[in-house]
């Protein structure tokens, strides 16, 4: 492999970044492969670890690598196209992509919702909702962290049913909602708060794709308000026009 050259007017971190980028683009470092540690790279290039960290940061800006807290730095895999349409279903999206999906329940609570949630669900401010928080994985990688709100009066006991069925669609069907559609979707990019960064195991300075949504039954009555934080490392959102 090429080694860095001192005294030629190019910063050492930039040279290291270029060498590693070349290794990735040529396939010498494969998708999903873990890079050597900062200490090992510092020894290889005879530089300090601060220089190595700057080189890795430059690779992250180019979306060539990703860093997982507590695990290390890995060559970035190809992102998944996650389709958002009138009938967005996580399980169906994963099935279409031929990846193995898994959902982890974090917590649930019966509570008075924030004002914007009550408004989105068409509820009085003192009505209760069920709040359910989950992590979704695809092929073992965390792809999103979701918070979903459901009107408690209409769906009495929903968390237990959701935990048993592990599907929003099947859970709502259990309560007589045979079908529902996406009524509203708002997408933005923002930095994660400390809790989101911890749960998604990503740096706090890396944006997430923040999706706010409202699902409604066939009469147009809202049944779910959701906030989903997608990992930009793994997911590319595809917004489909209604047909």
mmCIF file of C-alpha atoms in Angstrom:
data_model
loop_
_atom_site.group_PDB
_atom_site.id
_atom_site.type_symbol
_atom_site.label_atom_id
_atom_site.label_comp_id
_atom_site.label_asym_id
_atom_site.label_seq_id
_atom_site.Cartn_x
_atom_site.Cartn_y
_atom_site.Cartn_z
ATOM 1 C CA UNK A 1 0.000 0.000 0.000
ATOM 2 C CA UNK A 2 1.077 3.594 -0.509
ATOM 3 C CA UNK A 3 2.457 5.351 2.531
ATOM 4 C CA UNK A 4 2.196 9.013 3.438
ATOM 5 C CA UNK A 5 4.848 11.509 2.383
ATOM 6 C CA UNK A 6 5.937 14.230 4.750
ATOM 7 C CA UNK A 7 6.917 17.671 3.554
ATOM 8 C CA UNK A 8 4.987 17.641 0.264
ATOM 9 C CA UNK A 9 2.398 20.230 1.278
ATOM 10 C CA UNK A 10 -0.528 17.853 1.869
ATOM 11 C CA UNK A 11 -1.803 17.380 5.424
ATOM 12 C CA UNK A 12 -1.015 13.962 6.872
ATOM 13 C CA UNK A 13 -4.646 13.292 7.828
ATOM 14 C CA UNK A 14 -5.702 14.053 4.241
ATOM 15 C CA UNK A 15 -3.148 11.601 2.852
ATOM 16 C CA UNK A 16 -4.294 8.893 5.274
ATOM 17 C CA UNK A 17 -7.920 9.530 4.382
ATOM 18 C CA UNK A 18 -7.066 9.254 0.693
ATOM 19 C CA UNK A 19 -5.219 5.964 1.151
ATOM 20 C CA UNK A 20 -8.069 4.410 3.133
ATOM 21 C CA UNK A 21 -10.651 5.741 0.666
ATOM 22 C CA UNK A 22 -8.711 4.141 -2.174
ATOM 23 C CA UNK A 23 -8.654 0.831 -0.293
ATOM 24 C CA UNK A 24 -12.446 1.028 0.145
ATOM 25 C CA UNK A 25 -13.226 2.019 -3.440
ATOM 26 C CA UNK A 26 -10.960 -0.726 -4.809
ATOM 27 C CA UNK A 27 -12.648 -3.291 -2.568
ATOM 28 C CA UNK A 28 -9.533 -4.007 -0.525
ATOM 29 C CA UNK A 29 -11.639 -2.982 2.465
ATOM 30 C CA UNK A 30 -15.050 -4.600 1.928
ATOM 31 C CA UNK A 31 -18.513 -3.339 2.877
ATOM 32 C CA UNK A 32 -19.187 -3.998 6.549
ATOM 33 C CA UNK A 33 -15.535 -4.729 7.312
ATOM 34 C CA UNK A 34 -14.138 -3.173 10.466
ATOM 35 C CA UNK A 35 -11.221 -0.797 10.074
ATOM 36 C CA UNK A 36 -8.135 -1.241 12.244
ATOM 37 C CA UNK A 37 -8.269 0.669 15.518
ATOM 38 C CA UNK A 38 -7.012 4.256 15.759
ATOM 39 C CA UNK A 39 -3.975 2.961 17.633
ATOM 40 C CA UNK A 40 -3.191 0.443 14.881
ATOM 41 C CA UNK A 41 -3.601 3.026 12.123
ATOM 42 C CA UNK A 42 -1.451 5.495 14.046
ATOM 43 C CA UNK A 43 1.276 2.865 14.232
ATOM 44 C CA UNK A 44 0.944 1.991 10.545
ATOM 45 C CA UNK A 45 1.293 5.590 9.378
ATOM 46 C CA UNK A 46 3.600 6.705 12.221
ATOM 47 C CA UNK A 47 1.290 9.532 13.320
ATOM 48 C CA UNK A 48 -0.660 10.356 16.476
ATOM 49 C CA UNK A 49 -4.227 9.206 17.030
ATOM 50 C CA UNK A 50 -5.603 12.742 16.637
ATOM 51 C CA UNK A 51 -4.374 12.725 13.022
ATOM 52 C CA UNK A 52 -6.037 9.348 12.472
ATOM 53 C CA UNK A 53 -9.317 10.604 13.944
ATOM 54 C CA UNK A 54 -9.309 13.548 11.512
ATOM 55 C CA UNK A 55 -8.763 11.123 8.629
ATOM 56 C CA UNK A 56 -11.661 8.921 9.799
ATOM 57 C CA UNK A 57 -13.912 11.982 10.193
ATOM 58 C CA UNK A 58 -13.166 12.921 6.568
ATOM 59 C CA UNK A 59 -14.180 9.412 5.458
ATOM 60 C CA UNK A 60 -17.413 9.720 7.442
ATOM 61 C CA UNK A 61 -18.201 13.016 5.692
ATOM 62 C CA UNK A 62 -17.899 11.159 2.384
ATOM 63 C CA UNK A 63 -20.184 8.420 3.754
ATOM 64 C CA UNK A 64 -17.492 5.805 3.177
ATOM 65 C CA UNK A 65 -17.368 4.641 6.791
ATOM 66 C CA UNK A 66 -19.573 4.691 9.872
ATOM 67 C CA UNK A 67 -18.561 4.680 13.534
ATOM 68 C CA UNK A 68 -20.569 2.708 16.083
ATOM 69 C CA UNK A 69 -20.111 3.741 19.692
ATOM 70 C CA UNK A 70 -18.307 1.082 21.664
ATOM 71 C CA UNK A 71 -17.621 -1.082 18.595
ATOM 72 C CA UNK A 72 -15.398 0.760 16.139
ATOM 73 C CA UNK A 73 -15.380 2.053 12.564
ATOM 74 C CA UNK A 74 -16.766 0.037 9.651
ATOM 75 C CA UNK A 75 -16.877 0.388 5.884
ATOM 76 C CA UNK A 76 -20.322 1.736 5.031
ATOM 77 C CA UNK A 77 -22.714 -0.720 3.409
ATOM 78 C CA UNK A 78 -25.181 0.283 0.721
ATOM 79 C CA UNK A 79 -28.202 2.103 2.159
ATOM 80 C CA UNK A 80 -31.701 0.623 1.965
ATOM 81 C CA UNK A 81 -34.514 2.340 0.087
ATOM 82 C CA UNK A 82 -37.326 2.747 2.628
ATOM 83 C CA UNK A 83 -40.566 3.536 0.816
ATOM 84 C CA UNK A 84 -43.017 5.981 2.394
ATOM 85 C CA UNK A 85 -46.426 5.915 0.751
ATOM 86 C CA UNK A 86 -50.108 5.955 1.670
ATOM 87 C CA UNK A 87 -49.742 2.424 3.043
ATOM 88 C CA UNK A 88 -46.309 2.387 4.641
ATOM 89 C CA UNK A 89 -45.632 -0.882 6.501
ATOM 90 C CA UNK A 90 -42.217 -1.619 8.045
ATOM 91 C CA UNK A 91 -42.538 -5.398 7.738
ATOM 92 C CA UNK A 92 -43.555 -5.185 4.077
ATOM 93 C CA UNK A 93 -40.686 -2.817 3.316
ATOM 94 C CA UNK A 94 -38.203 -5.242 4.868
ATOM 95 C CA UNK A 95 -39.784 -8.176 3.010
ATOM 96 C CA UNK A 96 -39.475 -6.279 -0.282
ATOM 97 C CA UNK A 97 -35.805 -5.660 0.451
ATOM 98 C CA UNK A 98 -35.295 -9.314 1.386
ATOM 99 C CA UNK A 99 -33.750 -8.495 4.751
ATOM 100 C CA UNK A 100 -34.407 -10.027 8.149
ATOM 101 C CA UNK A 101 -36.330 -7.610 10.380
ATOM 102 C CA UNK A 102 -36.656 -7.524 14.145
ATOM 103 C CA UNK A 103 -38.373 -5.151 16.571
ATOM 104 C CA UNK A 104 -37.334 -4.476 20.171
ATOM 105 C CA UNK A 105 -39.847 -2.994 22.614
ATOM 106 C CA UNK A 106 -38.253 -0.357 24.828
ATOM 107 C CA UNK A 107 -41.164 0.894 26.914
ATOM 108 C CA UNK A 108 -44.840 1.801 26.947
ATOM 109 C CA UNK A 109 -46.872 4.216 29.060
ATOM 110 C CA UNK A 110 -50.393 5.582 29.432
ATOM 111 C CA UNK A 111 -50.127 9.349 29.694
ATOM 112 C CA UNK A 112 -51.434 12.791 28.798
ATOM 113 C CA UNK A 113 -49.871 13.555 25.401
ATOM 114 C CA UNK A 114 -47.917 16.653 24.393
ATOM 115 C CA UNK A 115 -50.200 19.308 22.848
ATOM 116 C CA UNK A 116 -49.019 18.651 19.274
ATOM 117 C CA UNK A 117 -49.785 14.944 19.629
ATOM 118 C CA UNK A 118 -53.278 15.607 21.017
ATOM 119 C CA UNK A 119 -53.932 17.991 18.128
ATOM 120 C CA UNK A 120 -52.659 15.527 15.525
ATOM 121 C CA UNK A 121 -54.916 12.788 16.908
ATOM 122 C CA UNK A 122 -57.914 15.107 17.201
ATOM 123 C CA UNK A 123 -58.140 14.585 20.961
ATOM 124 C CA UNK A 124 -58.909 16.805 23.920
ATOM 125 C CA UNK A 125 -55.790 17.936 25.769
ATOM 126 C CA UNK A 126 -56.714 15.891 28.859
ATOM 127 C CA UNK A 127 -57.396 12.630 27.006
ATOM 128 C CA UNK A 128 -54.917 9.791 27.479
ATOM 129 C CA UNK A 129 -52.749 8.089 24.896
ATOM 130 C CA UNK A 130 -50.565 5.019 24.889
ATOM 131 C CA UNK A 131 -46.964 5.863 24.061
ATOM 132 C CA UNK A 132 -44.888 2.962 22.742
ATOM 133 C CA UNK A 133 -41.174 3.160 21.959
ATOM 134 C CA UNK A 134 -39.388 0.602 19.806
ATOM 135 C CA UNK A 135 -36.145 -0.052 17.948
ATOM 136 C CA UNK A 136 -36.269 -1.651 14.509
ATOM 137 C CA UNK A 137 -33.375 -3.663 13.119
ATOM 138 C CA UNK A 138 -32.652 -4.982 9.651
ATOM 139 C CA UNK A 139 -30.077 -7.756 9.318
ATOM 140 C CA UNK A 140 -28.968 -6.919 12.857
ATOM 141 C CA UNK A 141 -28.414 -3.194 12.258
ATOM 142 C CA UNK A 142 -30.488 -0.501 13.993
ATOM 143 C CA UNK A 143 -32.399 1.344 11.287
ATOM 144 C CA UNK A 144 -34.842 3.376 13.357
ATOM 145 C CA UNK A 145 -36.026 4.395 16.800
ATOM 146 C CA UNK A 146 -39.771 5.061 16.921
ATOM 147 C CA UNK A 147 -42.251 6.653 19.286
ATOM 148 C CA UNK A 148 -45.905 5.889 18.506
ATOM 149 C CA UNK A 149 -49.013 7.335 20.158
ATOM 150 C CA UNK A 150 -52.460 5.715 20.092
ATOM 151 C CA UNK A 151 -55.745 7.051 21.604
ATOM 152 C CA UNK A 152 -56.151 5.058 24.842
ATOM 153 C CA UNK A 153 -59.951 5.312 25.002
ATOM 154 C CA UNK A 154 -60.382 3.727 21.563
ATOM 155 C CA UNK A 155 -57.668 1.104 21.971
ATOM 156 C CA UNK A 156 -57.955 0.041 25.600
ATOM 157 C CA UNK A 157 -55.122 -2.373 26.473
ATOM 158 C CA UNK A 158 -53.264 -1.843 23.187
ATOM 159 C CA UNK A 159 -49.665 -2.212 24.512
ATOM 160 C CA UNK A 160 -50.205 -5.839 25.568
ATOM 161 C CA UNK A 161 -51.720 -6.689 22.178
ATOM 162 C CA UNK A 162 -48.894 -4.906 20.370
ATOM 163 C CA UNK A 163 -46.258 -6.802 22.330
ATOM 164 C CA UNK A 164 -47.982 -10.083 21.489
ATOM 165 C CA UNK A 165 -48.570 -9.444 17.787
ATOM 166 C CA UNK A 166 -45.459 -7.316 17.116
ATOM 167 C CA UNK A 167 -47.194 -5.464 14.288
ATOM 168 C CA UNK A 168 -49.121 -2.193 14.158
ATOM 169 C CA UNK A 169 -51.292 -3.492 11.314
ATOM 170 C CA UNK A 170 -52.309 -6.682 13.115
ATOM 171 C CA UNK A 171 -52.750 -4.841 16.415
ATOM 172 C CA UNK A 172 -55.118 -2.274 14.920
ATOM 173 C CA UNK A 173 -56.994 -5.057 13.143
ATOM 174 C CA UNK A 174 -57.512 -6.685 16.545
ATOM 175 C CA UNK A 175 -59.370 -3.499 17.538
ATOM 176 C CA UNK A 176 -61.506 -3.442 14.403
ATOM 177 C CA UNK A 177 -59.336 -1.173 12.218
ATOM 178 C CA UNK A 178 -59.131 -3.339 9.114
ATOM 179 C CA UNK A 179 -57.143 -0.792 7.108
ATOM 180 C CA UNK A 180 -55.440 2.563 7.572
ATOM 181 C CA UNK A 181 -53.549 5.055 5.433
ATOM 182 C CA UNK A 182 -50.853 7.636 5.892
ATOM 183 C CA UNK A 183 -52.650 10.960 6.230
ATOM 184 C CA UNK A 184 -49.620 13.168 6.811
ATOM 185 C CA UNK A 185 -45.825 12.824 6.589
ATOM 186 C CA UNK A 186 -43.195 15.418 7.433
ATOM 187 C CA UNK A 187 -39.500 14.655 6.917
ATOM 188 C CA UNK A 188 -36.538 16.629 8.223
ATOM 189 C CA UNK A 189 -32.915 16.056 9.174
ATOM 190 C CA UNK A 190 -31.763 16.984 12.642
ATOM 191 C CA UNK A 191 -29.137 16.121 15.205
ATOM 192 C CA UNK A 192 -30.243 13.439 17.661
ATOM 193 C CA UNK A 193 -30.655 14.171 21.347
ATOM 194 C CA UNK A 194 -28.424 12.258 23.767
ATOM 195 C CA UNK A 195 -30.989 9.500 24.340
ATOM 196 C CA UNK A 196 -31.565 8.934 20.615
ATOM 197 C CA UNK A 197 -27.828 8.831 19.897
ATOM 198 C CA UNK A 198 -27.350 6.312 22.718
ATOM 199 C CA UNK A 199 -30.185 4.043 21.605
ATOM 200 C CA UNK A 200 -29.205 4.164 17.943
ATOM 201 C CA UNK A 201 -25.509 3.791 18.822
ATOM 202 C CA UNK A 202 -24.355 6.669 16.689
ATOM 203 C CA UNK A 203 -22.413 9.897 17.294
ATOM 204 C CA UNK A 204 -24.465 12.840 18.536
ATOM 205 C CA UNK A 205 -23.050 15.028 15.749
ATOM 206 C CA UNK A 206 -24.453 12.823 12.963
ATOM 207 C CA UNK A 207 -27.972 13.807 11.793
ATOM 208 C CA UNK A 208 -30.904 11.409 11.740
ATOM 209 C CA UNK A 209 -33.848 11.476 9.336
ATOM 210 C CA UNK A 210 -36.783 12.620 11.457
ATOM 211 C CA UNK A 211 -40.204 11.529 10.185
ATOM 212 C CA UNK A 212 -43.471 12.690 11.779
ATOM 213 C CA UNK A 213 -46.574 10.885 10.560
ATOM 214 C CA UNK A 214 -50.317 10.496 11.127
ATOM 215 C CA UNK A 215 -52.178 7.315 10.190
ATOM 216 C CA UNK A 216 -55.968 7.379 9.850
ATOM 217 C CA UNK A 217 -58.673 4.747 9.402
ATOM 218 C CA UNK A 218 -60.888 4.522 6.322
ATOM 219 C CA UNK A 219 -63.204 7.189 7.795
ATOM 220 C CA UNK A 220 -60.270 9.599 8.095
ATOM 221 C CA UNK A 221 -60.119 9.372 11.902
ATOM 222 C CA UNK A 222 -56.517 9.416 13.189
ATOM 223 C CA UNK A 223 -55.460 6.164 14.864
ATOM 224 C CA UNK A 224 -51.716 6.714 15.311
ATOM 225 C CA UNK A 225 -49.248 9.573 15.543
ATOM 226 C CA UNK A 226 -45.635 8.588 15.115
ATOM 227 C CA UNK A 227 -42.152 10.012 15.297
ATOM 228 C CA UNK A 228 -39.536 7.810 13.653
ATOM 229 C CA UNK A 229 -35.838 8.603 13.671
ATOM 230 C CA UNK A 230 -34.098 6.807 10.820
ATOM 231 C CA UNK A 231 -30.363 6.194 10.656
ATOM 232 C CA UNK A 232 -28.985 8.017 7.624
ATOM 233 C CA UNK A 233 -26.202 5.418 7.535
ATOM 234 C CA UNK A 234 -28.654 2.652 6.695
ATOM 235 C CA UNK A 235 -31.778 4.217 5.226
ATOM 236 C CA UNK A 236 -32.618 6.336 2.217
ATOM 237 C CA UNK A 237 -36.230 7.523 2.307
ATOM 238 C CA UNK A 238 -38.211 7.175 -0.928
ATOM 239 C CA UNK A 239 -41.425 9.221 -1.011
ATOM 240 C CA UNK A 240 -43.957 7.660 -3.358
ATOM 241 C CA UNK A 241 -46.715 9.683 -5.007
ATOM 242 C CA UNK A 242 -50.284 8.522 -4.378
ATOM 243 C CA UNK A 243 -51.910 6.523 -7.115
#
